[in-house]
mmCIF file of C-alpha atoms in Angstrom:
data_model
loop_
_atom_site.group_PDB
_atom_site.id
_atom_site.type_symbol
_atom_site.label_atom_id
_atom_site.label_comp_id
_atom_site.label_asym_id
_atom_site.label_seq_id
_atom_site.Cartn_x
_atom_site.Cartn_y
_atom_site.Cartn_z
ATOM 1 C CA MET G 25 13.495 -24.788 -6.807
ATOM 2 C CA LEU G 26 10.288 -23.748 -5.589
ATOM 3 C CA THR G 27 10.205 -20.490 -3.877
ATOM 4 C CA LYS G 28 9.098 -20.847 -0.046
ATOM 5 C CA ARG G 29 8.810 -17.517 1.518
ATOM 6 C CA GLN G 30 6.935 -15.466 -0.573
ATOM 7 C CA HIS G 31 6.733 -11.533 0.077
ATOM 8 C CA TYR G 32 3.601 -9.495 -0.088
ATOM 9 C CA VAL G 33 5.614 -6.605 0.598
ATOM 10 C CA PRO G 34 8.276 -6.017 -1.204
ATOM 11 C CA ARG G 35 11.766 -6.436 0.535
ATOM 12 C CA LEU G 36 13.025 -3.211 -1.928
ATOM 13 C CA TYR G 37 10.123 -1.112 -0.376
ATOM 14 C CA LEU G 38 10.172 -2.173 3.028
ATOM 15 C CA LYS G 39 14.179 -1.580 2.981
ATOM 16 C CA LYS G 40 13.463 2.113 2.491
ATOM 17 C CA PHE G 41 12.073 2.133 6.164
ATOM 18 C CA SER G 42 15.149 1.272 7.833
ATOM 19 C CA GLN G 43 16.551 3.140 9.873
ATOM 20 C CA LEU G 44 20.419 2.539 9.748
ATOM 21 C CA LYS G 45 19.949 1.230 6.215
ATOM 22 C CA ASN G 46 20.911 -2.189 7.148
ATOM 23 C CA ASP G 47 17.792 -3.974 5.493
ATOM 24 C CA LYS G 48 16.454 -3.981 9.242
ATOM 25 C CA VAL G 49 13.171 -2.531 10.602
ATOM 26 C CA ASN G 50 10.910 -2.228 13.564
ATOM 27 C CA TYR G 51 7.602 -3.151 13.787
ATOM 28 C CA TYR G 52 4.553 -3.488 16.073
ATOM 29 C CA ASP G 53 2.748 -6.863 16.076
ATOM 30 C CA LYS G 54 -1.038 -5.642 16.987
ATOM 31 C CA ILE G 55 -2.372 -9.772 17.271
ATOM 32 C CA ILE G 56 0.951 -10.921 19.458
ATOM 33 C CA LYS G 57 0.939 -6.970 20.750
ATOM 34 C CA LYS G 58 4.584 -7.031 20.880
ATOM 35 C CA LYS G 59 7.612 -4.794 19.449
ATOM 36 C CA LEU G 60 10.148 -6.496 17.642
ATOM 37 C CA THR G 61 12.958 -4.521 16.365
ATOM 38 C CA ASN G 62 15.921 -4.998 14.273
ATOM 39 C CA MET G 63 13.304 -7.646 11.731
ATOM 40 C CA HIS G 64 15.502 -7.876 8.885
ATOM 41 C CA VAL G 65 13.471 -7.994 5.876
ATOM 42 C CA ASP G 66 13.848 -11.125 4.481
ATOM 43 C CA ASN G 67 11.800 -11.699 7.219
ATOM 44 C CA VAL G 68 8.989 -9.852 7.307
ATOM 45 C CA ALA G 69 5.730 -9.637 5.591
ATOM 46 C CA GLN G 70 6.040 -12.881 4.211
ATOM 47 C CA GLN G 71 4.351 -16.180 4.484
ATOM 48 C CA SER G 72 5.379 -19.601 2.753
ATOM 49 C CA TYR G 73 3.992 -20.602 -0.523
ATOM 50 C CA PHE G 74 1.689 -17.491 -0.425
ATOM 51 C CA TYR G 75 1.383 -17.180 -3.857
ATOM 52 C CA ASP G 76 1.501 -20.583 -4.796
ATOM 53 C CA LEU G 77 -2.245 -22.015 -7.158
ATOM 54 C CA SER G 78 -3.153 -25.454 -6.945
ATOM 55 C CA GLU G 79 -2.185 -28.158 -10.135
ATOM 56 C CA ASP G 80 -5.679 -28.346 -10.677
ATOM 57 C CA PHE G 81 -6.234 -24.980 -11.460
ATOM 58 C CA ILE G 82 -2.980 -24.948 -13.775
ATOM 59 C CA ASN G 83 -3.711 -27.775 -15.314
ATOM 60 C CA GLU G 84 -7.562 -26.443 -16.276
ATOM 61 C CA ILE G 85 -5.881 -23.282 -17.633
ATOM 62 C CA LYS G 86 -3.178 -25.229 -19.888
ATOM 63 C CA SER G 87 -6.811 -26.980 -21.262
ATOM 64 C CA LEU G 88 -8.316 -23.881 -21.677
ATOM 65 C CA LYS G 89 -9.210 -23.958 -26.145
ATOM 66 C CA ASP G 90 -8.085 -19.837 -26.021
ATOM 67 C CA ASN G 91 -5.199 -19.761 -23.571
ATOM 68 C CA GLU G 92 -2.806 -17.065 -23.878
ATOM 69 C CA PHE G 93 -0.012 -18.379 -21.401
ATOM 70 C CA ASP G 94 3.026 -20.013 -22.338
ATOM 71 C CA GLU G 95 3.124 -23.617 -20.576
ATOM 72 C CA ARG G 96 6.411 -23.462 -19.872
ATOM 73 C CA LEU G 97 5.946 -20.515 -17.605
ATOM 74 C CA LEU G 98 2.405 -21.385 -16.335
ATOM 75 C CA ASP G 99 3.412 -23.463 -13.033
ATOM 76 C CA LYS G 100 2.010 -23.074 -9.470
ATOM 77 C CA GLN G 101 4.314 -20.558 -8.709
ATOM 78 C CA TYR G 102 3.782 -18.115 -11.508
ATOM 79 C CA LEU G 103 2.047 -15.365 -9.523
ATOM 80 C CA GLU G 104 5.353 -14.936 -7.621
ATOM 81 C CA LYS G 105 7.662 -15.000 -10.243
ATOM 82 C CA TYR G 106 5.196 -13.037 -12.470
ATOM 83 C CA PHE G 107 5.664 -10.248 -9.147
ATOM 84 C CA SER G 108 9.144 -10.545 -8.945
ATOM 85 C CA LYS G 109 9.477 -8.993 -12.576
ATOM 86 C CA LEU G 110 7.687 -6.267 -11.646
ATOM 87 C CA GLU G 111 10.051 -5.099 -8.830
ATOM 88 C CA THR G 112 12.511 -4.748 -10.417
ATOM 89 C CA ASN G 113 11.385 -1.715 -12.347
ATOM 90 C CA PHE G 114 9.435 -0.543 -9.314
ATOM 91 C CA GLY G 115 13.267 -0.814 -7.736
ATOM 92 C CA VAL G 116 14.673 1.346 -10.328
ATOM 93 C CA THR G 117 11.738 4.112 -10.447
ATOM 94 C CA PHE G 118 11.760 4.274 -6.128
ATOM 95 C CA GLU G 119 15.587 4.989 -6.591
ATOM 96 C CA SER G 120 15.336 7.725 -8.714
ATOM 97 C CA VAL G 121 12.480 9.522 -7.322
ATOM 98 C CA ILE G 122 13.934 9.287 -3.918
ATOM 99 C CA ASN G 123 17.104 10.380 -5.033
ATOM 100 C CA LYS G 124 15.895 13.622 -7.309
ATOM 101 C CA VAL G 125 13.975 15.062 -3.960
ATOM 102 C CA ASN G 126 16.987 13.926 -1.700
ATOM 103 C CA SER G 127 19.169 15.862 -4.327
ATOM 104 C CA CYS G 128 17.002 19.321 -4.617
ATOM 105 C CA GLU G 129 17.997 22.241 -2.018
ATOM 106 C CA ASP G 130 14.813 23.352 -2.291
ATOM 107 C CA PRO G 131 11.944 20.785 -3.596
ATOM 108 C CA PHE G 132 8.911 23.176 -2.543
ATOM 109 C CA SER G 133 9.619 25.965 -5.636
ATOM 110 C CA LEU G 134 9.073 22.739 -8.393
ATOM 111 C CA THR G 135 6.036 21.076 -9.101
ATOM 112 C CA VAL G 136 6.245 16.955 -9.318
ATOM 113 C CA ASN G 137 7.063 16.886 -12.962
ATOM 114 C CA ASN G 138 10.430 17.490 -12.272
ATOM 115 C CA PHE G 139 10.922 14.378 -10.121
ATOM 116 C CA ILE G 140 8.223 12.239 -11.409
ATOM 117 C CA ASN G 141 8.222 11.380 -14.813
ATOM 118 C CA ILE G 142 5.522 9.237 -17.222
ATOM 119 C CA ASP G 143 7.137 6.238 -17.045
ATOM 120 C CA GLU G 144 7.706 7.014 -13.952
ATOM 121 C CA LYS G 145 4.475 7.559 -13.202
ATOM 122 C CA LYS G 146 2.940 4.542 -14.963
ATOM 123 C CA ASP G 147 5.664 2.389 -12.530
ATOM 124 C CA LEU G 148 4.519 4.004 -9.798
ATOM 125 C CA ALA G 149 0.944 3.657 -10.054
ATOM 126 C CA THR G 150 1.201 0.028 -11.018
ATOM 127 C CA PHE G 151 3.298 -0.367 -7.976
ATOM 128 C CA ILE G 152 0.193 0.816 -5.898
ATOM 129 C CA ALA G 153 -2.576 -1.069 -8.333
ATOM 130 C CA LEU G 154 -0.620 -4.545 -7.440
ATOM 131 C CA GLN G 155 -0.011 -3.374 -3.557
ATOM 132 C CA SER G 156 -3.320 -2.962 -3.217
ATOM 133 C CA ILE G 157 -4.555 -6.387 -3.859
ATOM 134 C CA ARG G 158 -1.335 -8.509 -3.168
ATOM 135 C CA THR G 159 -1.875 -8.050 0.928
ATOM 136 C CA PRO G 160 -3.292 -10.400 3.221
ATOM 137 C CA ALA G 161 -6.245 -7.526 3.694
ATOM 138 C CA TYR G 162 -7.228 -7.645 0.368
ATOM 139 C CA ARG G 163 -8.643 -11.267 1.470
ATOM 140 C CA MET G 164 -9.496 -10.014 4.697
ATOM 141 C CA LEU G 165 -11.725 -7.490 2.425
ATOM 142 C CA GLY G 166 -12.604 -10.714 0.099
ATOM 143 C CA LYS G 167 -14.615 -10.089 -3.051
ATOM 144 C CA ASN G 168 -15.771 -6.812 -2.127
ATOM 145 C CA PHE G 169 -12.702 -5.257 -2.830
ATOM 146 C CA PHE G 170 -12.460 -6.593 -6.460
ATOM 147 C CA LYS G 171 -15.733 -5.496 -7.066
ATOM 148 C CA PHE G 172 -14.877 -2.061 -5.471
ATOM 149 C CA MET G 173 -12.070 -1.897 -7.873
ATOM 150 C CA ASN G 174 -14.262 -3.142 -10.468
ATOM 151 C CA LYS G 175 -16.599 -0.041 -9.970
ATOM 152 C CA LEU G 176 -13.391 2.207 -10.760
ATOM 153 C CA ILE G 177 -12.255 0.336 -13.806
ATOM 154 C CA PRO G 178 -15.349 -1.520 -14.948
ATOM 155 C CA SER G 179 -13.984 -4.767 -17.146
ATOM 156 C CA ILE G 180 -14.362 -8.267 -18.118
ATOM 157 C CA PHE G 181 -13.993 -9.882 -14.494
ATOM 158 C CA ASP G 182 -17.169 -10.119 -12.913
ATOM 159 C CA SER G 183 -17.356 -13.893 -13.418
ATOM 160 C CA LEU G 184 -14.436 -14.743 -11.610
ATOM 161 C CA PHE G 185 -16.353 -13.901 -8.794
ATOM 162 C CA THR G 186 -17.590 -17.711 -8.188
ATOM 163 C CA ASP G 187 -17.501 -19.155 -4.790
ATOM 164 C CA GLU G 188 -15.198 -21.824 -6.096
ATOM 165 C CA LEU G 189 -12.129 -20.317 -7.185
ATOM 166 C CA SER G 190 -9.351 -19.439 -4.175
ATOM 167 C CA GLU G 191 -8.030 -15.946 -3.309
ATOM 168 C CA ASN G 192 -5.024 -16.684 -5.590
ATOM 169 C CA GLU G 193 -7.093 -18.065 -8.820
ATOM 170 C CA ILE G 194 -9.258 -14.968 -8.547
ATOM 171 C CA LEU G 195 -6.349 -13.228 -8.135
ATOM 172 C CA PHE G 196 -4.422 -14.662 -11.033
ATOM 173 C CA GLY G 197 -7.797 -13.815 -13.428
ATOM 174 C CA TYR G 198 -7.759 -10.284 -12.229
ATOM 175 C CA LEU G 199 -4.520 -9.911 -13.691
ATOM 176 C CA SER G 200 -5.303 -11.838 -16.475
ATOM 177 C CA THR G 201 -7.768 -8.896 -17.771
ATOM 178 C CA GLY G 202 -4.963 -6.508 -17.627
ATOM 179 C CA ALA G 203 -6.386 -4.824 -14.725
ATOM 180 C CA LEU G 204 -3.261 -3.382 -13.989
ATOM 181 C CA ASP G 205 -2.749 -1.710 -16.763
ATOM 182 C CA ARG G 206 -6.522 -0.257 -16.938
ATOM 183 C CA LEU G 207 -5.333 0.785 -13.439
ATOM 184 C CA SER G 208 -2.227 2.399 -14.249
ATOM 185 C CA ALA G 209 -3.989 4.311 -16.465
ATOM 186 C CA HIS G 210 -6.869 5.535 -14.440
ATOM 187 C CA PHE G 211 -4.404 6.581 -11.314
ATOM 188 C CA THR G 212 -2.297 8.450 -13.824
ATOM 189 C CA GLN G 213 -4.507 9.772 -16.357
ATOM 190 C CA ASN G 214 -7.018 11.035 -13.861
ATOM 191 C CA PHE G 215 -5.775 11.543 -10.434
ATOM 192 C CA GLN G 216 -4.248 15.074 -9.224
ATOM 193 C CA TRP G 217 -0.174 13.568 -7.671
ATOM 194 C CA TYR G 218 1.656 15.578 -5.246
ATOM 195 C CA ILE G 219 4.735 14.288 -3.196
ATOM 196 C CA GLY G 220 4.018 15.219 0.606
ATOM 197 C CA ILE G 221 7.058 16.375 2.537
ATOM 198 C CA ILE G 222 8.223 16.092 6.140
ATOM 199 C CA ASP G 223 10.698 19.058 6.380
ATOM 200 C CA LYS G 224 9.530 20.281 9.872
ATOM 201 C CA PRO G 225 8.899 17.291 12.324
ATOM 202 C CA GLU G 226 6.659 17.633 14.865
ATOM 203 C CA GLN G 227 4.770 16.570 17.911
ATOM 204 C CA ALA G 228 1.494 16.943 18.303
ATOM 205 C CA LYS G 229 0.154 19.671 20.594
ATOM 206 C CA ASN G 230 -2.293 17.652 22.550
ATOM 207 C CA GLU G 231 -1.146 14.900 25.360
ATOM 208 C CA ASN G 232 -2.751 11.880 24.695
ATOM 209 C CA VAL G 233 -2.240 12.411 21.315
ATOM 210 C CA ARG G 234 1.494 12.893 21.305
ATOM 211 C CA LYS G 235 1.466 9.947 23.556
ATOM 212 C CA THR G 236 -0.162 7.300 21.019
ATOM 213 C CA PHE G 237 0.708 9.011 17.608
ATOM 214 C CA VAL G 238 2.954 8.952 15.756
ATOM 215 C CA THR G 239 3.672 12.654 13.584
ATOM 216 C CA ASP G 240 7.135 12.785 12.798
ATOM 217 C CA GLU G 241 7.559 10.240 10.135
ATOM 218 C CA PHE G 242 5.786 8.392 7.736
ATOM 219 C CA LEU G 243 5.127 5.173 8.729
ATOM 220 C CA ILE G 244 3.807 2.099 6.504
ATOM 221 C CA SER G 245 2.478 -1.266 8.023
ATOM 222 C CA ASP G 246 1.665 -4.826 5.762
ATOM 223 C CA ASN G 247 -0.827 -3.417 3.840
ATOM 224 C CA PRO G 248 1.193 0.094 3.048
ATOM 225 C CA ILE G 249 -1.387 1.484 0.684
ATOM 226 C CA ILE G 250 -3.699 4.048 1.717
ATOM 227 C CA ASN G 251 -7.021 3.902 0.713
ATOM 228 C CA MET G 252 -9.726 6.669 1.332
ATOM 229 C CA LYS G 253 -13.281 7.733 0.631
ATOM 230 C CA HIS G 254 -14.081 11.290 1.722
ATOM 231 C CA VAL G 255 -17.744 11.488 1.869
ATOM 232 C CA GLU G 256 -19.680 14.425 2.250
ATOM 233 C CA LYS G 257 -21.698 14.330 5.113
ATOM 234 C CA GLN G 258 -24.764 16.348 3.443
ATOM 235 C CA ASN G 259 -24.377 14.895 0.279
ATOM 236 C CA PRO G 260 -23.640 11.138 0.263
ATOM 237 C CA LYS G 261 -23.181 10.725 -2.766
ATOM 238 C CA ASN G 262 -20.543 13.560 -3.450
ATOM 239 C CA VAL G 263 -17.036 10.937 -2.618
ATOM 240 C CA HIS G 264 -13.863 12.156 -3.673
ATOM 241 C CA LEU G 265 -10.695 9.300 -2.856
ATOM 242 C CA GLU G 266 -7.536 9.540 -1.845
ATOM 243 C CA ILE G 267 -4.531 7.005 -2.407
ATOM 244 C CA CYS G 268 -1.302 7.478 -0.684
ATOM 245 C CA LEU G 269 1.872 5.601 -0.597
ATOM 246 C CA SER G 270 4.921 6.542 1.378
ATOM 247 C CA LEU G 271 7.854 6.124 -0.384
ATOM 248 C CA THR G 272 10.352 6.598 3.227
ATOM 249 C CA PRO G 273 9.682 8.009 5.787
ATOM 250 C CA LYS G 274 9.797 11.597 4.885
ATOM 251 C CA TYR G 275 8.351 11.559 1.713
ATOM 252 C CA MET G 276 4.933 10.597 0.896
ATOM 253 C CA LEU G 277 3.169 9.800 -2.457
ATOM 254 C CA ILE G 278 -0.620 11.568 -2.252
ATOM 255 C CA LEU G 279 -2.859 10.521 -5.375
ATOM 256 C CA ARG G 280 -6.355 13.145 -5.279
ATOM 257 C CA GLU G 281 -9.330 12.744 -7.577
ATOM 258 C CA PRO G 282 -9.963 16.326 -9.055
ATOM 259 C CA ASN G 283 -11.974 18.604 -7.118
ATOM 260 C CA PHE G 284 -11.016 17.078 -3.322
ATOM 261 C CA PRO G 285 -12.080 19.132 -0.708
ATOM 262 C CA ASP G 286 -9.866 21.450 0.992
ATOM 263 C CA ASN G 287 -6.948 20.398 -1.877
ATOM 264 C CA PHE G 288 -2.970 21.423 -1.289
ATOM 265 C CA ILE G 289 -2.093 24.195 -3.421
ATOM 266 C CA ASN G 290 1.172 23.309 -4.874
ATOM 267 C CA SER G 291 1.909 19.526 -6.194
ATOM 268 C CA ILE G 292 4.728 19.594 -3.921
ATOM 269 C CA VAL G 293 3.367 19.839 0.275
ATOM 270 C CA SER G 294 5.141 20.957 3.419
ATOM 271 C CA MET G 295 2.881 18.189 5.814
ATOM 272 C CA HIS G 296 1.835 19.282 8.913
ATOM 273 C CA ARG G 297 1.960 17.048 12.000
ATOM 274 C CA ASN G 298 -1.756 16.535 11.985
ATOM 275 C CA ASP G 299 -2.148 15.217 8.219
ATOM 276 C CA ILE G 300 0.680 13.229 8.966
ATOM 277 C CA ARG G 301 -1.158 11.673 12.253
ATOM 278 C CA ILE G 302 -4.364 10.539 10.239
ATOM 279 C CA TYR G 303 -2.360 8.869 7.621
ATOM 280 C CA ASN G 304 -0.713 7.252 10.569
ATOM 281 C CA GLU G 305 -3.417 6.216 11.566
ATOM 282 C CA TYR G 306 -4.472 4.493 9.114
ATOM 283 C CA GLN G 307 -2.011 2.336 8.908
ATOM 284 C CA TYR G 308 -2.692 1.743 12.792
ATOM 285 C CA ARG G 309 -6.379 1.192 11.594
ATOM 286 C CA PHE G 310 -5.945 -0.880 8.757
ATOM 287 C CA SER G 311 -3.013 -2.970 9.011
ATOM 288 C CA TYR G 312 -3.082 -6.505 8.832
ATOM 289 C CA ARG G 313 -0.899 -6.847 11.948
ATOM 290 C CA LYS G 314 2.362 -5.317 11.482
ATOM 291 C CA VAL G 315 2.681 -1.415 11.952
ATOM 292 C CA ILE G 316 6.167 -0.815 10.668
ATOM 293 C CA TYR G 317 8.479 2.074 11.907
ATOM 294 C CA SER G 318 11.924 4.038 11.771
ATOM 295 C CA LYS G 319 12.360 5.809 14.620
ATOM 296 C CA PRO G 320 12.969 3.351 17.292
ATOM 297 C CA GLU G 321 11.252 5.552 20.021
ATOM 298 C CA ASN G 322 8.378 5.641 18.199
ATOM 299 C CA GLY G 323 7.619 2.094 18.694
ATOM 300 C CA LYS G 324 5.990 3.270 22.693
ATOM 301 C CA LYS G 325 3.252 5.256 20.803
ATOM 302 C CA ILE G 326 2.570 2.294 18.761
ATOM 303 C CA GLU G 327 2.097 0.268 21.524
ATOM 304 C CA LYS G 328 0.410 2.498 23.491
ATOM 305 C CA PHE G 329 -2.422 3.221 20.794
ATOM 306 C CA PHE G 330 -2.903 -0.763 20.840
ATOM 307 C CA LYS G 331 -3.158 -0.950 24.300
ATOM 308 C CA THR G 332 -5.353 1.496 24.985
ATOM 309 C CA ALA G 333 -7.668 1.657 21.622
ATOM 310 C CA PRO G 334 -10.279 -0.921 21.564
ATOM 311 C CA LEU G 335 -10.108 -3.531 18.766
ATOM 312 C CA SER G 336 -13.499 -1.965 16.956
ATOM 313 C CA TYR G 337 -11.343 0.599 16.586
ATOM 314 C CA SER G 338 -8.097 -0.913 16.371
ATOM 315 C CA ASN G 339 -8.795 -3.372 14.283
ATOM 316 C CA ASN G 340 -9.935 -2.395 10.735
ATOM 317 C CA VAL G 341 -8.568 -5.096 8.160
ATOM 318 C CA ASP G 342 -11.890 -5.796 6.151
ATOM 319 C CA SER G 343 -13.079 -2.929 6.080
ATOM 320 C CA PHE G 344 -12.400 0.530 3.788
ATOM 321 C CA CYS G 345 -12.062 3.757 5.522
ATOM 322 C CA VAL G 346 -14.134 6.003 5.131
ATOM 323 C CA ILE G 347 -13.816 10.113 6.026
ATOM 324 C CA GLU G 348 -16.853 12.536 5.969
ATOM 325 C CA TYR G 349 -16.622 16.143 5.738
#
């Protein structure tokens, strides 16, 4: 049986942002400019046959002399099945990490390694790498996104960038090179890991900011991985990459390259409201169309932002986030 409803943000992840743990979430759709509440995760961040491959492409792969794929598994929904299998491990890891933080009376006295072991780091890094390339947002960025990722981890998939291939065919080729494993290892070995915690929820002091920005919970979107390049104004070649993943409305995983400007002192961090605002603003601006929130009262703030901000500022899904310092 074919799977019609294919999620580009896993349901297991969306459920972490259900206020009542009832598998329903709230979101603001910035395309139709409307708040939608209590939406079941089955109907959120999905499209019909989103990852399906063409029959011609499947037959072409099967005909290759050096084809290493099991033909019994290689069909038009190969990607959907592959992602579903990975998500089973992701779900176990998410539960483990969140439960360990929840059960700790004083997490700030400990380190990231007390909550995330090496195997869990690999799983979370793989989730980040995969989630960065499986959404409609990466399709808006197009082949530039893969070229950007290739700069992080040079590999052999430059040959994939041909005008003849569809986005799913490029994604298939990208994954077949083992890119996820390389990116996971890169994030695990070459980034400093932190867990940010909203332990004292605060509203912004500035009235205008307070009316349009959420600072008392971490938001996600249909493009949930935060990728920000921090560039030094005086020396544009001095670039530091920051990658963030909200684990729950209260916890965020933060990965930063070494020598990051104004880095955190400890690996478990009490989040300042201004940092929360910046991370949530990313979800506003770089979402494909849906911004997901847990607290019902925050829907008004998100709605006001999109009603007052110009489209050139609020709709940036087809570009990278660059912050100058």
